[in-house]
């Protein structure tokens, strides 16, 4: 009974966020305020607190590498398989079928169901995952599909097999250098402007060099860390919406099918491949069922102008992921 109480509470918080939006107490775009609070304050606090309260096994670096592979493989696979799919659907599947919502979902769930010990594995997984979530996912999608993400695709462009930007080689050497530098700065800005990503990198550096953060820092940050779970789940509820027609249902169902197929594959791989304790492997399996990332709504809005449908994907995969994690917690004995 105790193993399902926390997930039920999380589900109620998600529904509460949706109810607040439906009755008009919050607006559809108010999630952006909560997003800034979570990503720039609460999530970094939760990450630092978890690092302070847990031992740092260098074998966990394998979990970070696994997280990176688990974020890269799906987006490349979806690109390879959906060659005959219209551009709009293809971009939507690539942006929402890969990457994991860890800091705002998997981390609070693992903390609630398994305690603070395995949470360090979740953070290490997100170090690899955040490389794609912060900027890599958008860069890979727009480059492979030849999309100019400075403005959303028109309906006519979304029906084409590839984007309107043809591959062209700039002949002038200086112009090519300036273009590469501009692309590099744009991608780098997405990384260093993310407080969560920079916190991950700092904690990883501390782990490698063996630096210990004073425990009083964890005591100060603990109230903020505790608030991360409620605010994150409430934000998911604010992003929830109902589908408009069977076309949107089909799009969401396709994303769910892709994500769950990879979730089972990566879960098996994590259990049999990762050279870490069973409890850590169990936490990684939880993460494999994490929902669509919040950044996916931003990238989907930038490329397709349809953040609402990405939010629907996030909410749907969040509810299903919560169920999957609860079942995994009961079934897996570790």
Short mmCIF file of C-alpha atoms in Angstrom, two decimals:
data_model
loop_
_atom_site.label_atom_id
_atom_site.label_comp_id
_atom_site.label_asym_id
_atom_site.label_seq_id
_atom_site.Cartn_x
_atom_site.Cartn_y
_atom_site.Cartn_z
CA UNK A 1 0.00 0.00 0.00
CA UNK A 2 2.83 2.40 0.87
CA UNK A 3 4.34 1.93 -2.60
CA UNK A 4 1.30 3.45 -4.33
CA UNK A 5 0.48 6.30 -1.93
CA UNK A 6 3.16 8.70 -3.24
CA UNK A 7 2.34 8.06 -6.94
CA UNK A 8 -1.35 8.68 -6.25
CA UNK A 9 -0.45 11.95 -4.54
CA UNK A 10 1.68 12.96 -7.54
CA UNK A 11 -1.20 12.14 -9.89
CA UNK A 12 -3.54 14.27 -7.77
CA UNK A 13 -1.10 17.19 -7.96
CA UNK A 14 -1.00 16.85 -11.77
CA UNK A 15 -4.81 16.86 -11.91
CA UNK A 16 -4.87 19.84 -9.53
CA UNK A 17 -2.67 21.83 -11.90
CA UNK A 18 -5.00 20.96 -14.79
CA UNK A 19 -8.05 21.90 -12.70
CA UNK A 20 -6.55 25.30 -11.85
CA UNK A 21 -6.12 25.96 -15.57
CA UNK A 22 -9.62 24.76 -16.49
CA UNK A 23 -11.38 26.97 -13.93
CA UNK A 24 -9.27 29.97 -14.92
CA UNK A 25 -7.15 30.41 -11.80
CA UNK A 26 -4.05 30.12 -13.97
CA UNK A 27 -3.63 30.86 -17.67
CA UNK A 28 -2.24 28.50 -20.29
CA UNK A 29 1.07 30.39 -20.50
CA UNK A 30 1.54 30.64 -16.73
CA UNK A 31 3.48 27.37 -16.79
CA UNK A 32 6.40 29.40 -18.13
CA UNK A 33 6.65 31.21 -14.78
CA UNK A 34 6.67 27.89 -12.93
CA UNK A 35 9.19 26.56 -15.44
CA UNK A 36 11.62 29.39 -14.68
CA UNK A 37 11.27 28.80 -10.93
CA UNK A 38 11.81 25.05 -11.26
CA UNK A 39 14.68 25.09 -13.75
CA UNK A 40 16.58 28.06 -12.31
CA UNK A 41 16.04 27.53 -8.57
CA UNK A 42 14.34 24.36 -7.34
CA UNK A 43 15.96 21.78 -9.63
CA UNK A 44 19.54 23.06 -9.08
CA UNK A 45 18.85 23.01 -5.34
CA UNK A 46 17.59 19.41 -5.54
CA UNK A 47 20.66 18.36 -7.55
CA UNK A 48 23.13 19.93 -5.11
CA UNK A 49 21.28 18.50 -2.09
CA UNK A 50 21.34 15.00 -3.61
CA UNK A 51 25.07 15.24 -4.32
CA UNK A 52 25.81 16.35 -0.76
CA UNK A 53 23.77 13.59 0.87
CA UNK A 54 25.09 10.65 -1.20
CA UNK A 55 28.39 8.92 -1.86
CA UNK A 56 29.96 9.40 -5.30
CA UNK A 57 30.88 6.12 -6.96
CA UNK A 58 32.94 6.70 -10.12
CA UNK A 59 31.07 3.81 -11.75
CA UNK A 60 28.13 6.20 -12.00
CA UNK A 61 29.89 7.84 -14.94
CA UNK A 62 28.67 4.83 -16.93
CA UNK A 63 25.12 5.91 -16.08
CA UNK A 64 25.83 9.37 -17.55
CA UNK A 65 27.09 7.75 -20.76
CA UNK A 66 24.05 5.49 -20.82
CA UNK A 67 21.78 8.53 -20.45
CA UNK A 68 23.44 10.22 -23.42
CA UNK A 69 23.06 7.11 -25.60
CA UNK A 70 19.43 6.68 -24.51
CA UNK A 71 18.72 10.23 -25.70
CA UNK A 72 20.63 10.06 -28.99
CA UNK A 73 19.60 6.63 -30.30
CA UNK A 74 15.81 7.29 -30.43
CA UNK A 75 16.03 10.55 -32.37
CA UNK A 76 18.35 9.03 -34.99
CA UNK A 77 16.22 5.88 -35.24
CA UNK A 78 13.01 7.86 -35.70
CA UNK A 79 14.72 9.93 -38.41
CA UNK A 80 15.86 6.79 -40.24
CA UNK A 81 12.51 4.99 -40.04
CA UNK A 82 10.17 7.89 -40.89
CA UNK A 83 11.68 8.79 -44.26
CA UNK A 84 8.31 8.86 -46.07
CA UNK A 85 6.45 10.68 -43.28
CA UNK A 86 5.41 14.34 -43.84
CA UNK A 87 7.89 16.85 -42.44
CA UNK A 88 5.60 18.19 -39.70
CA UNK A 89 4.86 14.75 -38.25
CA UNK A 90 8.47 13.70 -38.63
CA UNK A 91 9.77 16.71 -36.70
CA UNK A 92 7.12 16.20 -34.02
CA UNK A 93 8.08 12.55 -33.52
CA UNK A 94 11.79 13.37 -33.35
CA UNK A 95 11.36 16.22 -30.87
CA UNK A 96 8.93 14.37 -28.59
CA UNK A 97 9.94 10.75 -29.07
CA UNK A 98 13.40 11.24 -27.56
CA UNK A 99 14.80 12.83 -24.40
CA UNK A 100 13.54 12.50 -20.84
CA UNK A 101 11.87 14.76 -18.30
CA UNK A 102 14.11 13.88 -15.37
CA UNK A 103 14.60 16.91 -13.15
CA UNK A 104 10.91 17.83 -13.16
CA UNK A 105 9.52 14.29 -13.03
CA UNK A 106 11.78 11.25 -12.65
CA UNK A 107 13.90 12.77 -9.87
CA UNK A 108 10.93 13.62 -7.59
CA UNK A 109 9.37 10.19 -8.23
CA UNK A 110 12.59 8.30 -7.47
CA UNK A 111 13.13 10.37 -4.32
CA UNK A 112 9.61 9.53 -3.18
CA UNK A 113 9.61 5.83 -4.06
CA UNK A 114 13.24 4.84 -3.44
CA UNK A 115 14.70 7.51 -1.18
CA UNK A 116 17.73 9.80 -1.63
CA UNK A 117 20.30 7.04 -2.26
CA UNK A 118 19.39 6.10 -5.87
CA UNK A 119 18.64 9.74 -6.73
CA UNK A 120 22.31 10.29 -7.53
CA UNK A 121 21.96 7.78 -10.40
CA UNK A 122 19.02 9.75 -11.77
CA UNK A 123 21.11 12.91 -11.73
CA UNK A 124 24.00 11.17 -13.49
CA UNK A 125 21.60 9.89 -16.16
CA UNK A 126 20.33 13.43 -16.65
CA UNK A 127 23.87 14.73 -17.16
CA UNK A 128 23.99 12.70 -20.37
CA UNK A 129 20.36 13.35 -21.22
CA UNK A 130 20.62 17.12 -20.73
CA UNK A 131 23.18 17.41 -23.54
CA UNK A 132 20.38 16.52 -25.95
CA UNK A 133 17.54 18.16 -24.04
CA UNK A 134 19.25 21.55 -23.65
CA UNK A 135 20.19 22.04 -27.31
CA UNK A 136 21.22 18.85 -29.08
CA UNK A 137 17.70 17.63 -29.83
CA UNK A 138 16.70 20.84 -31.60
CA UNK A 139 20.02 21.09 -33.45
CA UNK A 140 19.91 17.48 -34.68
CA UNK A 141 16.27 17.72 -35.79
CA UNK A 142 16.61 21.00 -37.67
CA UNK A 143 19.86 19.97 -39.36
CA UNK A 144 18.72 16.52 -40.46
CA UNK A 145 15.33 17.77 -41.68
CA UNK A 146 16.74 21.00 -43.20
CA UNK A 147 14.50 23.22 -41.09
CA UNK A 148 15.08 26.89 -40.38
CA UNK A 149 13.92 27.21 -36.76
CA UNK A 150 13.87 31.01 -36.75
CA UNK A 151 10.16 30.78 -37.59
CA UNK A 152 7.58 27.94 -37.44
CA UNK A 153 6.93 25.89 -40.56
CA UNK A 154 3.83 26.74 -42.56
CA UNK A 155 1.16 24.03 -43.11
CA UNK A 156 2.37 23.67 -46.71
CA UNK A 157 5.96 23.17 -45.58
CA UNK A 158 4.90 20.64 -42.95
CA UNK A 159 3.39 18.45 -45.64
CA UNK A 160 6.68 18.21 -47.56
CA UNK A 161 9.17 15.34 -47.10
CA UNK A 162 12.02 17.69 -46.11
CA UNK A 163 12.30 21.29 -45.02
CA UNK A 164 12.41 24.32 -47.32
CA UNK A 165 16.06 25.06 -46.60
CA UNK A 166 18.09 23.26 -49.30
CA UNK A 167 21.59 22.08 -48.45
CA UNK A 168 23.98 24.58 -49.96
CA UNK A 169 27.69 25.08 -49.71
CA UNK A 170 28.90 28.59 -48.99
CA UNK A 171 31.84 29.25 -51.27
CA UNK A 172 33.42 32.11 -49.34
CA UNK A 173 35.78 30.76 -46.65
CA UNK A 174 35.22 33.67 -44.26
CA UNK A 175 31.44 33.38 -44.63
CA UNK A 176 31.62 29.67 -43.79
CA UNK A 177 33.70 30.43 -40.72
CA UNK A 178 31.26 33.10 -39.55
CA UNK A 179 28.32 30.76 -40.08
CA UNK A 180 29.99 27.97 -38.08
CA UNK A 181 30.82 30.41 -35.29
CA UNK A 182 27.24 31.73 -35.22
CA UNK A 183 25.84 28.20 -35.02
CA UNK A 184 28.31 27.31 -32.27
CA UNK A 185 27.39 30.37 -30.22
CA UNK A 186 23.67 29.68 -30.61
CA UNK A 187 24.04 26.09 -29.42
CA UNK A 188 26.47 27.02 -26.63
CA UNK A 189 24.07 29.69 -25.39
CA UNK A 190 21.41 27.03 -24.83
CA UNK A 191 23.85 25.15 -22.60
CA UNK A 192 25.40 27.91 -20.49
CA UNK A 193 22.08 29.75 -20.07
CA UNK A 194 20.58 26.65 -18.42
CA UNK A 195 21.08 26.83 -14.65
CA UNK A 196 20.26 23.13 -14.31
CA UNK A 197 22.81 22.07 -16.94
CA UNK A 198 25.56 24.23 -15.45
CA UNK A 199 24.77 22.79 -12.00
CA UNK A 200 25.13 19.28 -13.43
CA UNK A 201 28.50 20.15 -14.93
CA UNK A 202 29.71 21.71 -11.69
CA UNK A 203 28.64 18.68 -9.63
CA UNK A 204 30.30 16.37 -12.16
CA UNK A 205 33.52 18.36 -11.84
CA UNK A 206 33.34 18.18 -8.03
CA UNK A 207 32.77 14.43 -8.28
CA UNK A 208 35.79 13.86 -10.53
CA UNK A 209 38.20 15.99 -8.47
CA UNK A 210 36.84 14.68 -5.16
CA UNK A 211 35.64 18.03 -3.77
CA UNK A 212 33.06 17.79 -0.96
CA UNK A 213 30.42 20.48 -0.53
CA UNK A 214 29.85 21.47 3.13
CA UNK A 215 26.77 19.84 4.66
CA UNK A 216 25.37 23.17 5.81
CA UNK A 217 24.83 24.04 2.14
CA UNK A 218 22.53 21.02 1.84
CA UNK A 219 20.65 22.12 4.96
CA UNK A 220 20.06 25.56 3.46
CA UNK A 221 18.93 24.13 0.11
CA UNK A 222 16.72 21.37 1.52
CA UNK A 223 13.47 23.44 1.64
CA UNK A 224 13.94 24.39 -2.02
CA UNK A 225 14.73 20.78 -2.91
CA UNK A 226 11.56 19.60 -1.18
CA UNK A 227 9.47 22.09 -3.17
CA UNK A 228 10.71 20.70 -6.49
CA UNK A 229 8.33 17.71 -6.48
CA UNK A 230 5.11 19.70 -5.97
CA UNK A 231 6.00 22.53 -8.36
CA UNK A 232 7.16 20.12 -11.08
CA UNK A 233 4.02 17.97 -10.94
CA UNK A 234 1.79 21.04 -10.79
CA UNK A 235 3.54 22.41 -13.89
CA UNK A 236 2.86 19.14 -15.73
CA UNK A 237 -0.83 19.58 -14.90
CA UNK A 238 -0.76 23.14 -16.24
CA UNK A 239 0.58 21.76 -19.54
CA UNK A 240 -2.16 19.14 -19.76
CA UNK A 241 -4.87 19.57 -22.39
CA UNK A 242 -7.41 17.50 -24.27
CA UNK A 243 -6.80 16.44 -27.90
CA UNK A 244 -8.63 18.19 -30.72
CA UNK A 245 -9.65 15.43 -33.11
CA UNK A 246 -8.38 12.00 -34.06
CA UNK A 247 -5.33 13.42 -35.86
CA UNK A 248 -3.87 14.70 -32.59
CA UNK A 249 -4.76 11.45 -30.83
CA UNK A 250 -2.85 9.55 -33.51
CA UNK A 251 0.18 11.84 -33.18
CA UNK A 252 0.28 11.43 -29.40
CA UNK A 253 -0.24 7.66 -29.67
CA UNK A 254 2.67 7.40 -32.11
CA UNK A 255 4.96 9.29 -29.73
CA UNK A 256 3.87 7.06 -26.83
CA UNK A 257 4.53 3.94 -28.93
CA UNK A 258 8.04 5.12 -29.83
CA UNK A 259 8.89 6.10 -26.27
CA UNK A 260 7.62 2.89 -24.68
CA UNK A 261 9.36 0.70 -27.25
CA UNK A 262 12.67 2.36 -26.41
CA UNK A 263 11.82 2.35 -22.69
CA UNK A 264 11.58 -1.44 -22.62
CA UNK A 265 14.74 -1.85 -24.73
CA UNK A 266 16.79 0.51 -22.56
CA UNK A 267 15.38 -0.99 -19.36
CA UNK A 268 16.63 -4.44 -20.34
CA UNK A 269 19.97 -2.98 -21.41
CA UNK A 270 20.36 -1.07 -18.14
CA UNK A 271 19.61 -4.12 -16.01
CA UNK A 272 22.06 -6.43 -17.79
CA UNK A 273 24.80 -4.02 -18.93
CA UNK A 274 25.38 -1.28 -16.35
CA UNK A 275 28.18 -2.20 -13.88
CA UNK A 276 26.41 -0.72 -10.84
CA UNK A 277 24.38 -1.99 -7.88
CA UNK A 278 20.86 -3.41 -8.50
CA UNK A 279 19.26 -0.47 -6.68
CA UNK A 280 20.97 1.95 -9.08
CA UNK A 281 19.90 -0.11 -12.11
CA UNK A 282 16.33 -0.06 -10.82
CA UNK A 283 16.44 3.74 -10.62
CA UNK A 284 17.73 3.89 -14.21
CA UNK A 285 14.80 1.72 -15.31
CA UNK A 286 12.47 4.27 -13.71
CA UNK A 287 14.09 7.01 -15.78
CA UNK A 288 13.60 5.04 -19.01
CA UNK A 289 9.84 5.55 -18.56
CA UNK A 290 10.13 9.29 -17.83
CA UNK A 291 7.85 11.53 -19.92
CA UNK A 292 8.54 14.04 -22.67
CA UNK A 293 10.81 16.88 -21.56
CA UNK A 294 9.60 20.42 -21.00
CA UNK A 295 12.18 21.62 -23.53
CA UNK A 296 10.34 19.58 -26.17
CA UNK A 297 7.37 21.94 -25.87
CA UNK A 298 9.71 24.88 -26.47
CA UNK A 299 11.37 23.26 -29.49
CA UNK A 300 8.03 22.05 -30.92
CA UNK A 301 6.62 25.55 -30.63
CA UNK A 302 9.73 26.98 -32.30
CA UNK A 303 9.65 24.53 -35.22
CA UNK A 304 5.94 23.76 -35.65
CA UNK A 305 4.15 26.47 -33.66
CA UNK A 306 2.23 23.83 -31.70
CA UNK A 307 3.36 23.81 -28.08
CA UNK A 308 -0.11 22.70 -26.98
CA UNK A 309 0.20 19.31 -28.69
CA UNK A 310 3.66 18.81 -27.18
CA UNK A 311 2.18 19.67 -23.79
CA UNK A 312 -0.49 17.04 -24.35
CA UNK A 313 2.28 14.52 -25.09
CA UNK A 314 4.09 15.54 -21.92
CA UNK A 315 1.00 15.13 -19.74
CA UNK A 316 0.00 11.81 -21.34
CA UNK A 317 3.46 10.28 -21.01
CA UNK A 318 3.72 11.65 -17.46
CA UNK A 319 0.60 9.80 -16.30
CA UNK A 320 1.64 6.62 -18.11
CA UNK A 321 5.21 6.97 -16.82
CA UNK A 322 3.98 7.35 -13.25
CA UNK A 323 2.02 4.12 -13.62
CA UNK A 324 5.02 2.33 -15.14
CA UNK A 325 7.36 3.50 -12.37
CA UNK A 326 4.91 2.39 -9.69
CA UNK A 327 4.61 -1.07 -11.26
CA UNK A 328 8.40 -1.31 -11.62
CA UNK A 329 8.84 -0.38 -7.97
CA UNK A 330 6.52 -3.23 -6.95
CA UNK A 331 7.81 -5.85 -9.40
CA UNK A 332 11.60 -5.27 -9.29
CA UNK A 333 12.92 -6.54 -5.95
CA UNK A 334 16.10 -4.43 -5.79
#
